[in-house]
Amino acid sequence: MIPVCVPLLAGNELNYVTDAVASGWISSSGKYVTRFEEAFARYCGVKHGVATCNGTTALHLAVVALGLGSGDEVIIPNFTMIATAFAVAYTGARPVFVDADERTWNIDVARIEERITPRTKAVLVVSIFGNPCDMNAIRRLAEKHHLAVIEDAAESHGAEYFGKKTGALADITAFSFFANKNLTTGEGGMVVTDNDELADRCRYFKNLCFPLRAPRSYVHDDVGFNYRMSNLHAAIGLAQVEKADEYRAMRIRNAQRYKEDLQGIPGISFQQTTAGGLHVHWMNGILLDPSRFGRTRDELIGLLHERGIETRPFFVGMHRQPSLRKRGCGPEGDFSVSDRLAAHGLYLPSGSGLTQEEIEKVCGAVREIGAG
Ligand SMILES: Cc1ncc(COP(=O)(O)O)c(C=O)c1O
């Protein structure tokens, strides 16, 4: 089987984890947490990194740090992974959905304004599959309507927009380091920001609201969370950041190979990179036009599986999630682009360490199935 994604742990991961174990520092105190936070924040080009136990908690912390809650609305892309919406819903704020742009598959910036109301406090954008968002346009809208900008960069470590990396493009940004991400700690996340106050609030809320700069009194002024990352996970993270540029180049090279090989097949189209963007291809997604390709997406997934190739269908739009409807997030609006992506899109194997032979095998199988 060629798996859809396997982590690449080709640097100092084992050395650093062994060192952490030998030192006895295996929970969240320990030098690797700070070193990882500093190294990743530096990589993004911002001042602060606050490590958490996964990307969902990082996103939740970002929303909490901005003080959002009941009565507030946060604009999010309709085409995203469910954690984007849940992170908003946990706070009591309401996620409001905007359909995807049919070229970039990111939020359709031209349709954000129609969803803004007096309750809107923030726009939370997602650089989907590693494609950075059109942040100049998003920032202009946010300034006009006095909104905070949050980025869910779970899938876009190292992506750039006009030379600036994700992490440095919004007021506050959340990353995931799940095993399939471009950089991984197994499970893990991080909030990054240039804003000292937001960083402090993240540190405070992530650790049960223990006071940041006062002795431990065990008296807590606010309700906080235990979202701490362990020193063991951070040890893996530091080793991954050391390889960040190398892994990014591998992901980009793999995407180019896929595109060159699949380009001429009728009925297959690709995500288009945002103007001014450097796409880091967390996943190599393709969109089928079944009438031209000759097979449906689900048929292609099944036939690739028979040939030892693992794939995944795209995310289902937020407007189709019963969990969110129960929270009063209505399905009103036109979400035809998300619906088309959800019905006809799939990811091909995408790990950084994928070989040229594996990519050729996958492309050969897709071509044969389409022609068959
Ligand atoms: C866009 C997006 N947001 C948030 C998450 C949540 O991250 P995690 O699985 O680390 O909680 C993920 C990934 O899995 C994701 O793809």
Short mmCIF file of C-alpha atoms and ligand atoms in Angstrom, two decimals:
data_model
loop_
_atom_site.label_atom_id
_atom_site.label_comp_id
_atom_site.label_asym_id
_atom_site.label_seq_id
_atom_site.Cartn_x
_atom_site.Cartn_y
_atom_site.Cartn_z
CA MET A 1 0.00 0.00 0.00
CA ILE A 2 1.20 3.53 -0.72
CA PRO A 3 -0.28 5.34 2.30
CA VAL A 4 -1.91 8.73 1.94
CA CYS A 5 0.73 10.16 4.27
CA VAL A 6 3.54 8.96 6.52
CA PRO A 7 5.58 11.25 8.76
CA LEU A 8 9.18 11.88 7.82
CA LEU A 9 11.40 11.75 10.92
CA ALA A 10 14.79 12.00 9.30
CA GLY A 11 16.72 14.37 11.59
CA ASN A 12 17.44 14.69 15.32
CA GLU A 13 14.05 13.38 16.51
CA LEU A 14 15.39 10.25 18.22
CA ASN A 15 18.41 12.05 19.75
CA TYR A 16 16.27 14.79 21.24
CA VAL A 17 13.55 12.45 22.54
CA THR A 18 16.22 10.20 24.08
CA ASP A 19 17.79 13.24 25.71
CA ALA A 20 14.41 14.34 27.08
CA VAL A 21 13.76 10.86 28.51
CA ALA A 22 17.27 10.66 29.99
CA SER A 23 16.79 14.05 31.63
CA GLY A 24 13.55 12.94 33.28
CA TRP A 25 11.70 15.98 31.90
CA ILE A 26 8.86 14.27 30.08
CA SER A 27 5.85 16.47 30.78
CA SER A 28 5.45 20.11 29.83
CA SER A 29 8.36 21.60 31.77
CA GLY A 30 11.65 21.05 30.05
CA LYS A 31 13.94 22.79 27.65
CA TYR A 32 12.51 21.36 24.43
CA VAL A 33 9.13 23.11 24.81
CA THR A 34 10.77 26.54 24.97
CA ARG A 35 13.32 25.70 22.30
CA PHE A 36 10.61 24.42 19.94
CA GLU A 37 8.41 27.48 20.57
CA GLU A 38 11.30 29.84 19.90
CA ALA A 39 12.54 27.99 16.83
CA PHE A 40 9.11 27.72 15.22
CA ALA A 41 8.20 31.36 15.96
CA ARG A 42 11.54 32.40 14.40
CA TYR A 43 10.81 30.21 11.37
CA CYS A 44 7.44 31.96 10.92
CA GLY A 45 9.01 35.39 11.45
CA VAL A 46 7.09 36.34 14.61
CA LYS A 47 7.95 36.96 18.24
CA HIS A 48 5.89 34.39 20.13
CA GLY A 49 5.09 30.70 19.91
CA VAL A 50 2.84 28.97 22.45
CA ALA A 51 2.89 25.19 22.10
CA THR A 52 -0.27 23.17 22.73
CA CYS A 53 -1.26 19.50 22.65
CA ASN A 54 -2.92 19.65 19.19
CA GLY A 55 -4.05 22.03 16.47
CA THR A 56 -7.65 22.15 17.65
CA THR A 57 -6.61 23.43 21.09
CA ALA A 58 -4.27 25.95 19.44
CA LEU A 59 -7.20 27.31 17.41
CA HIS A 60 -9.46 27.38 20.45
CA LEU A 61 -6.80 29.29 22.42
CA ALA A 62 -6.47 31.81 19.59
CA VAL A 63 -10.22 32.51 19.70
CA VAL A 64 -10.20 32.65 23.53
CA ALA A 65 -7.17 34.98 23.54
CA LEU A 66 -9.14 37.45 21.41
CA GLY A 67 -11.87 37.41 24.05
CA LEU A 68 -14.58 36.11 21.71
CA GLY A 69 -17.64 34.33 23.08
CA SER A 70 -21.40 34.20 23.26
CA GLY A 71 -23.12 36.79 21.06
CA ASP A 72 -20.11 37.15 18.74
CA GLU A 73 -19.83 35.89 15.17
CA VAL A 74 -16.70 34.67 13.44
CA ILE A 75 -16.55 34.31 9.66
CA ILE A 76 -14.94 31.04 8.56
CA PRO A 77 -14.55 29.21 5.26
CA ASN A 78 -17.26 26.66 4.60
CA PHE A 79 -14.73 24.31 3.02
CA THR A 80 -12.43 23.33 5.87
CA MET A 81 -11.75 20.64 8.43
CA ILE A 82 -14.35 20.58 11.22
CA ALA A 83 -11.88 21.76 13.92
CA THR A 84 -11.96 25.28 12.46
CA ALA A 85 -15.67 25.58 13.24
CA PHE A 86 -15.54 23.68 16.53
CA ALA A 87 -12.81 25.96 17.91
CA VAL A 88 -15.19 28.90 17.45
CA ALA A 89 -18.21 26.99 18.78
CA TYR A 90 -16.38 25.95 22.00
CA THR A 91 -16.28 29.63 23.04
CA GLY A 92 -20.02 30.15 22.49
CA ALA A 93 -19.35 32.37 19.46
CA ARG A 94 -21.12 31.49 16.21
CA PRO A 95 -19.18 30.39 13.14
CA VAL A 96 -20.63 31.98 9.98
CA PHE A 97 -19.75 30.21 6.74
CA VAL A 98 -18.52 31.63 3.43
CA ASP A 99 -18.20 29.39 0.38
CA ALA A 100 -14.87 28.49 -1.23
CA ASP A 101 -13.24 30.23 -4.18
CA GLU A 102 -13.45 27.79 -7.08
CA ARG A 103 -9.82 28.39 -8.11
CA THR A 104 -7.90 28.48 -4.82
CA TRP A 105 -10.38 26.43 -2.72
CA ASN A 106 -9.77 28.94 0.11
CA ILE A 107 -12.46 31.26 1.46
CA ASP A 108 -14.06 33.33 -1.33
CA VAL A 109 -12.91 36.78 -0.21
CA ALA A 110 -15.40 38.52 -2.51
CA ARG A 111 -18.24 36.98 -0.51
CA ILE A 112 -17.06 37.75 3.03
CA GLU A 113 -18.59 41.20 3.26
CA GLU A 114 -22.15 39.99 2.64
CA ARG A 115 -21.90 37.86 5.82
CA ILE A 116 -20.63 40.64 8.10
CA THR A 117 -23.13 41.86 10.74
CA PRO A 118 -22.77 44.12 13.80
CA ARG A 119 -21.97 40.93 15.77
CA THR A 120 -19.03 39.93 13.56
CA LYS A 121 -15.78 40.20 15.54
CA ALA A 122 -13.25 38.21 13.54
CA VAL A 123 -12.50 36.45 10.30
CA LEU A 124 -10.80 33.08 10.67
CA VAL A 125 -9.24 32.02 7.36
CA VAL A 126 -7.70 28.67 6.47
CA SER A 127 -4.80 28.17 4.06
CA ILE A 128 -6.35 25.01 2.74
CA PHE A 129 -4.05 22.12 1.74
CA GLY A 130 -1.09 24.53 2.13
CA ASN A 131 -2.30 27.31 -0.21
CA PRO A 132 -1.95 30.72 1.48
CA CYS A 133 -4.98 33.01 1.50
CA ASP A 134 -5.26 36.38 -0.23
CA MET A 135 -4.28 38.15 2.98
CA ASN A 136 -4.01 41.69 1.54
CA ALA A 137 -7.68 41.62 0.57
CA ILE A 138 -8.65 39.93 3.85
CA ARG A 139 -6.72 42.46 5.94
CA ARG A 140 -8.31 45.37 4.02
CA LEU A 141 -11.79 44.03 4.79
CA ALA A 142 -10.86 43.39 8.42
CA GLU A 143 -9.58 46.94 8.84
CA LYS A 144 -12.69 48.39 7.24
CA HIS A 145 -14.99 46.45 9.61
CA HIS A 146 -12.69 46.44 12.69
CA LEU A 147 -12.33 42.66 12.74
CA ALA A 148 -9.51 40.55 14.12
CA VAL A 149 -7.81 38.20 11.63
CA ILE A 150 -7.09 34.66 12.74
CA GLU A 151 -5.38 32.15 10.49
CA ASP A 152 -5.84 28.40 10.75
CA ALA A 153 -2.48 27.39 9.25
CA ALA A 154 -2.79 23.75 10.36
CA GLU A 155 -1.96 22.69 6.80
CA SER A 156 0.46 25.38 5.69
CA HIS A 157 3.75 25.37 7.61
CA GLY A 158 6.24 27.43 5.62
CA ALA A 159 3.71 28.68 3.05
CA GLU A 160 4.36 32.26 1.96
CA TYR A 161 2.36 35.23 0.75
CA PHE A 162 4.43 37.95 -0.93
CA GLY A 163 7.50 36.65 0.91
CA LYS A 164 5.97 36.44 4.40
CA LYS A 165 5.25 33.09 6.00
CA THR A 166 1.92 31.91 7.38
CA GLY A 167 2.13 32.71 11.06
CA ALA A 168 3.15 36.27 10.25
CA LEU A 169 0.11 37.11 8.11
CA ALA A 170 -2.69 37.38 10.70
CA ASP A 171 -3.12 38.84 14.19
CA ILE A 172 -2.86 35.33 15.57
CA THR A 173 -2.27 31.97 13.86
CA ALA A 174 -2.78 28.36 14.88
CA PHE A 175 -0.79 25.40 13.56
CA SER A 176 -1.29 21.63 13.90
CA PHE A 177 1.58 19.17 14.18
CA PHE A 178 -0.52 16.03 13.66
CA ALA A 179 1.36 13.11 12.11
CA ASN A 180 0.28 13.88 8.55
CA LYS A 181 1.23 17.57 8.66
CA ASN A 182 4.25 19.03 6.84
CA LEU A 183 5.94 19.36 10.24
CA THR A 184 4.83 16.99 12.98
CA THR A 185 5.16 16.17 16.66
CA GLY A 186 2.76 13.21 16.47
CA GLU A 187 0.03 15.20 18.20
CA GLY A 188 0.67 18.87 18.79
CA GLY A 189 -0.14 22.45 17.95
CA MET A 190 1.11 26.00 18.33
CA VAL A 191 -0.30 29.49 18.44
CA VAL A 192 2.03 32.12 17.01
CA THR A 193 1.68 35.88 17.14
CA ASP A 194 3.62 39.14 17.21
CA ASN A 195 1.22 40.55 19.79
CA ASP A 196 2.65 40.38 23.36
CA GLU A 197 -0.75 40.59 25.01
CA LEU A 198 -2.32 37.83 22.90
CA ALA A 199 0.71 35.60 23.54
CA ASP A 200 0.37 36.14 27.28
CA ARG A 201 -3.32 35.34 27.19
CA CYS A 202 -2.58 32.09 25.30
CA ARG A 203 0.05 31.10 27.87
CA TYR A 204 -2.35 31.92 30.70
CA PHE A 205 -5.39 30.07 29.33
CA LYS A 206 -3.41 27.06 28.12
CA ASN A 207 -2.20 26.33 31.66
CA LEU A 208 -5.43 26.40 33.69
CA CYS A 209 -5.07 30.15 34.26
CA PHE A 210 -2.22 29.77 36.69
CA PRO A 211 -0.84 33.31 37.08
CA LEU A 212 1.98 33.92 34.61
CA ARG A 213 4.25 36.06 36.74
CA ALA A 214 3.17 35.49 40.34
CA PRO A 215 3.89 32.62 42.71
CA ARG A 216 1.49 29.68 42.58
CA SER A 217 -1.34 30.42 44.96
CA TYR A 218 -3.83 27.86 43.63
CA VAL A 219 -6.36 30.65 43.38
CA HIS A 220 -7.62 30.99 39.78
CA ASP A 221 -9.27 34.15 38.47
CA ASP A 222 -10.55 32.58 35.21
CA VAL A 223 -11.60 29.23 33.80
CA GLY A 224 -8.67 27.87 31.82
CA PHE A 225 -7.62 24.71 30.00
CA ASN A 226 -4.81 22.20 30.20
CA TYR A 227 -3.59 22.40 26.61
CA ARG A 228 0.10 21.91 27.41
CA MET A 229 2.49 20.14 25.05
CA SER A 230 4.88 17.59 26.56
CA ASN A 231 8.66 17.95 26.39
CA LEU A 232 8.75 14.65 24.42
CA HIS A 233 6.52 16.02 21.69
CA ALA A 234 8.44 19.29 21.63
CA ALA A 235 11.72 17.35 21.24
CA ILE A 236 10.33 15.88 18.00
CA GLY A 237 9.08 19.33 16.98
CA LEU A 238 12.46 20.98 17.37
CA ALA A 239 14.08 18.32 15.18
CA GLN A 240 11.34 18.88 12.58
CA VAL A 241 11.84 22.66 12.48
CA GLU A 242 15.54 22.09 11.81
CA LYS A 243 14.46 20.30 8.61
CA ALA A 244 11.59 22.62 7.73
CA ASP A 245 13.05 24.02 4.51
CA GLU A 246 14.13 20.60 3.28
CA TYR A 247 10.72 19.04 3.96
CA ARG A 248 8.96 21.99 2.35
CA ALA A 249 11.04 21.60 -0.80
CA MET A 250 10.15 17.88 -0.94
CA ARG A 251 6.42 18.60 -0.67
CA ILE A 252 6.65 21.23 -3.43
CA ARG A 253 8.70 18.95 -5.70
CA ASN A 254 6.20 16.09 -5.25
CA ALA A 255 3.33 18.39 -6.19
CA GLN A 256 5.16 19.49 -9.35
CA ARG A 257 5.71 15.85 -10.33
CA TYR A 258 2.05 15.03 -9.84
CA LYS A 259 0.95 18.02 -11.84
CA GLU A 260 3.30 17.35 -14.75
CA ASP A 261 2.21 13.72 -14.91
CA LEU A 262 -1.56 14.19 -14.47
CA GLN A 263 -1.98 17.47 -16.35
CA GLY A 264 -3.17 16.08 -19.67
CA ILE A 265 -5.75 13.63 -18.30
CA PRO A 266 -9.27 14.77 -19.26
CA GLY A 267 -11.54 15.65 -16.32
CA ILE A 268 -8.82 16.32 -13.71
CA SER A 269 -8.21 19.78 -12.31
CA PHE A 270 -5.97 21.19 -9.59
CA GLN A 271 -6.05 23.81 -6.87
CA GLN A 272 -4.64 27.13 -8.13
CA THR A 273 -2.06 28.89 -6.02
CA THR A 274 -3.14 32.27 -4.66
CA ALA A 275 -1.49 35.19 -6.50
CA GLY A 276 1.72 36.10 -4.62
CA GLY A 277 1.62 32.80 -2.76
CA LEU A 278 4.00 29.92 -2.20
CA HIS A 279 1.86 26.79 -1.82
CA VAL A 280 3.40 24.04 0.36
CA HIS A 281 1.11 21.19 -0.76
CA TRP A 282 0.18 19.51 2.51
CA MET A 283 -2.03 17.32 0.36
CA ASN A 284 -2.11 16.82 -3.39
CA GLY A 285 -5.78 17.27 -4.09
CA ILE A 286 -7.41 16.67 -7.46
CA LEU A 287 -10.91 17.53 -8.55
CA LEU A 288 -12.72 15.27 -11.00
CA ASP A 289 -15.24 16.08 -13.66
CA PRO A 290 -16.73 12.57 -13.78
CA SER A 291 -18.31 13.01 -17.21
CA ARG A 292 -14.91 13.79 -18.75
CA PHE A 293 -12.79 11.52 -16.55
CA GLY A 294 -15.12 8.56 -17.10
CA ARG A 295 -15.37 7.55 -13.41
CA THR A 296 -16.80 9.07 -10.27
CA ARG A 297 -14.56 10.13 -7.40
CA ASP A 298 -15.71 7.19 -5.25
CA GLU A 299 -15.07 4.73 -8.10
CA LEU A 300 -11.56 6.15 -8.48
CA ILE A 301 -10.90 5.84 -4.73
CA GLY A 302 -12.05 2.20 -4.79
CA LEU A 303 -10.04 1.27 -7.89
CA LEU A 304 -6.88 2.95 -6.57
CA HIS A 305 -7.32 1.05 -3.30
CA GLU A 306 -7.45 -2.22 -5.26
CA ARG A 307 -4.09 -1.22 -6.77
CA GLY A 308 -2.53 -0.56 -3.36
CA ILE A 309 -2.95 3.23 -3.34
CA GLU A 310 -4.56 4.95 -0.40
CA THR A 311 -6.47 8.21 -0.90
CA ARG A 312 -9.00 10.33 1.00
CA PRO A 313 -12.10 12.23 -0.12
CA PHE A 314 -12.17 16.00 0.52
CA PHE A 315 -13.80 17.63 3.55
CA VAL A 316 -17.60 17.96 3.68
CA GLY A 317 -18.81 21.59 3.87
CA MET A 318 -19.64 23.11 7.26
CA HIS A 319 -23.20 23.82 6.08
CA ARG A 320 -23.77 20.05 5.98
CA GLN A 321 -22.60 19.32 9.55
CA PRO A 322 -25.40 18.24 11.92
CA SER A 323 -23.16 19.14 14.88
CA LEU A 324 -23.07 22.78 13.79
CA ARG A 325 -26.76 22.94 12.87
CA LYS A 326 -27.57 21.85 16.43
CA ARG A 327 -25.63 24.94 17.55
CA GLY A 328 -27.80 27.18 15.38
CA CYS A 329 -25.28 27.58 12.56
CA GLY A 330 -27.73 27.63 9.71
CA PRO A 331 -27.21 26.19 6.26
CA GLU A 332 -28.49 29.37 4.53
CA GLY A 333 -26.45 30.61 1.58
CA ASP A 334 -24.93 29.28 -1.61
CA PHE A 335 -22.28 26.67 -0.97
CA SER A 336 -22.13 25.14 -4.42
CA VAL A 337 -18.32 25.31 -4.68
CA SER A 338 -17.84 23.46 -1.36
CA ASP A 339 -20.43 20.92 -2.44
CA ARG A 340 -18.59 20.33 -5.72
CA LEU A 341 -15.26 19.95 -3.92
CA ALA A 342 -16.79 17.56 -1.37
CA ALA A 343 -18.45 15.46 -4.08
CA HIS A 344 -15.61 15.25 -6.60
CA GLY A 345 -12.32 15.92 -4.77
CA LEU A 346 -9.74 13.50 -3.38
CA TYR A 347 -6.19 13.59 -2.10
CA LEU A 348 -3.50 11.41 -3.55
CA PRO A 349 -0.59 10.10 -1.41
CA SER A 350 1.25 13.20 -0.19
CA GLY A 351 3.93 12.50 2.45
CA SER A 352 7.19 14.47 2.14
CA GLY A 353 9.20 11.27 1.64
CA LEU A 354 7.17 10.00 -1.35
CA THR A 355 9.48 8.68 -4.08
CA GLN A 356 9.41 9.46 -7.79
CA GLU A 357 8.52 5.78 -8.44
CA GLU A 358 5.56 5.97 -6.08
CA ILE A 359 4.27 9.13 -7.76
CA GLU A 360 4.65 7.49 -11.18
CA LYS A 361 2.74 4.44 -9.95
CA VAL A 362 -0.10 6.60 -8.64
CA CYS A 363 -0.29 8.71 -11.81
CA GLY A 364 -0.12 5.63 -14.04
CA ALA A 365 -3.01 4.06 -12.11
CA VAL A 366 -5.12 7.25 -12.31
CA ARG A 367 -4.51 7.49 -16.06
CA GLU A 368 -5.38 3.82 -16.63
CA ILE A 369 -8.55 4.00 -14.54
CA GLY A 370 -9.67 7.18 -16.32
CA ALA A 371 -9.12 5.64 -19.72
CA GLY A 372 -10.67 2.28 -18.76
C1 LIG B 1 -7.53 23.02 8.64
C2 LIG B 1 -7.32 22.28 9.92
N1 LIG B 1 -7.62 22.89 11.08
C3 LIG B 1 -7.44 22.29 12.25
C4 LIG B 1 -6.95 21.01 12.35
C5 LIG B 1 -6.86 20.36 13.69
O1 LIG B 1 -5.60 19.95 14.06
P1 LIG B 1 -5.41 18.72 15.06
O2 LIG B 1 -5.80 17.49 14.35
O3 LIG B 1 -3.95 18.78 15.39
O4 LIG B 1 -6.26 19.01 16.27
C6 LIG B 1 -6.62 20.34 11.17
C7 LIG B 1 -6.05 18.99 11.14
O5 LIG B 1 -6.05 18.03 11.38
C8 LIG B 1 -6.82 20.97 9.93
O6 LIG B 1 -6.54 20.35 8.77
#
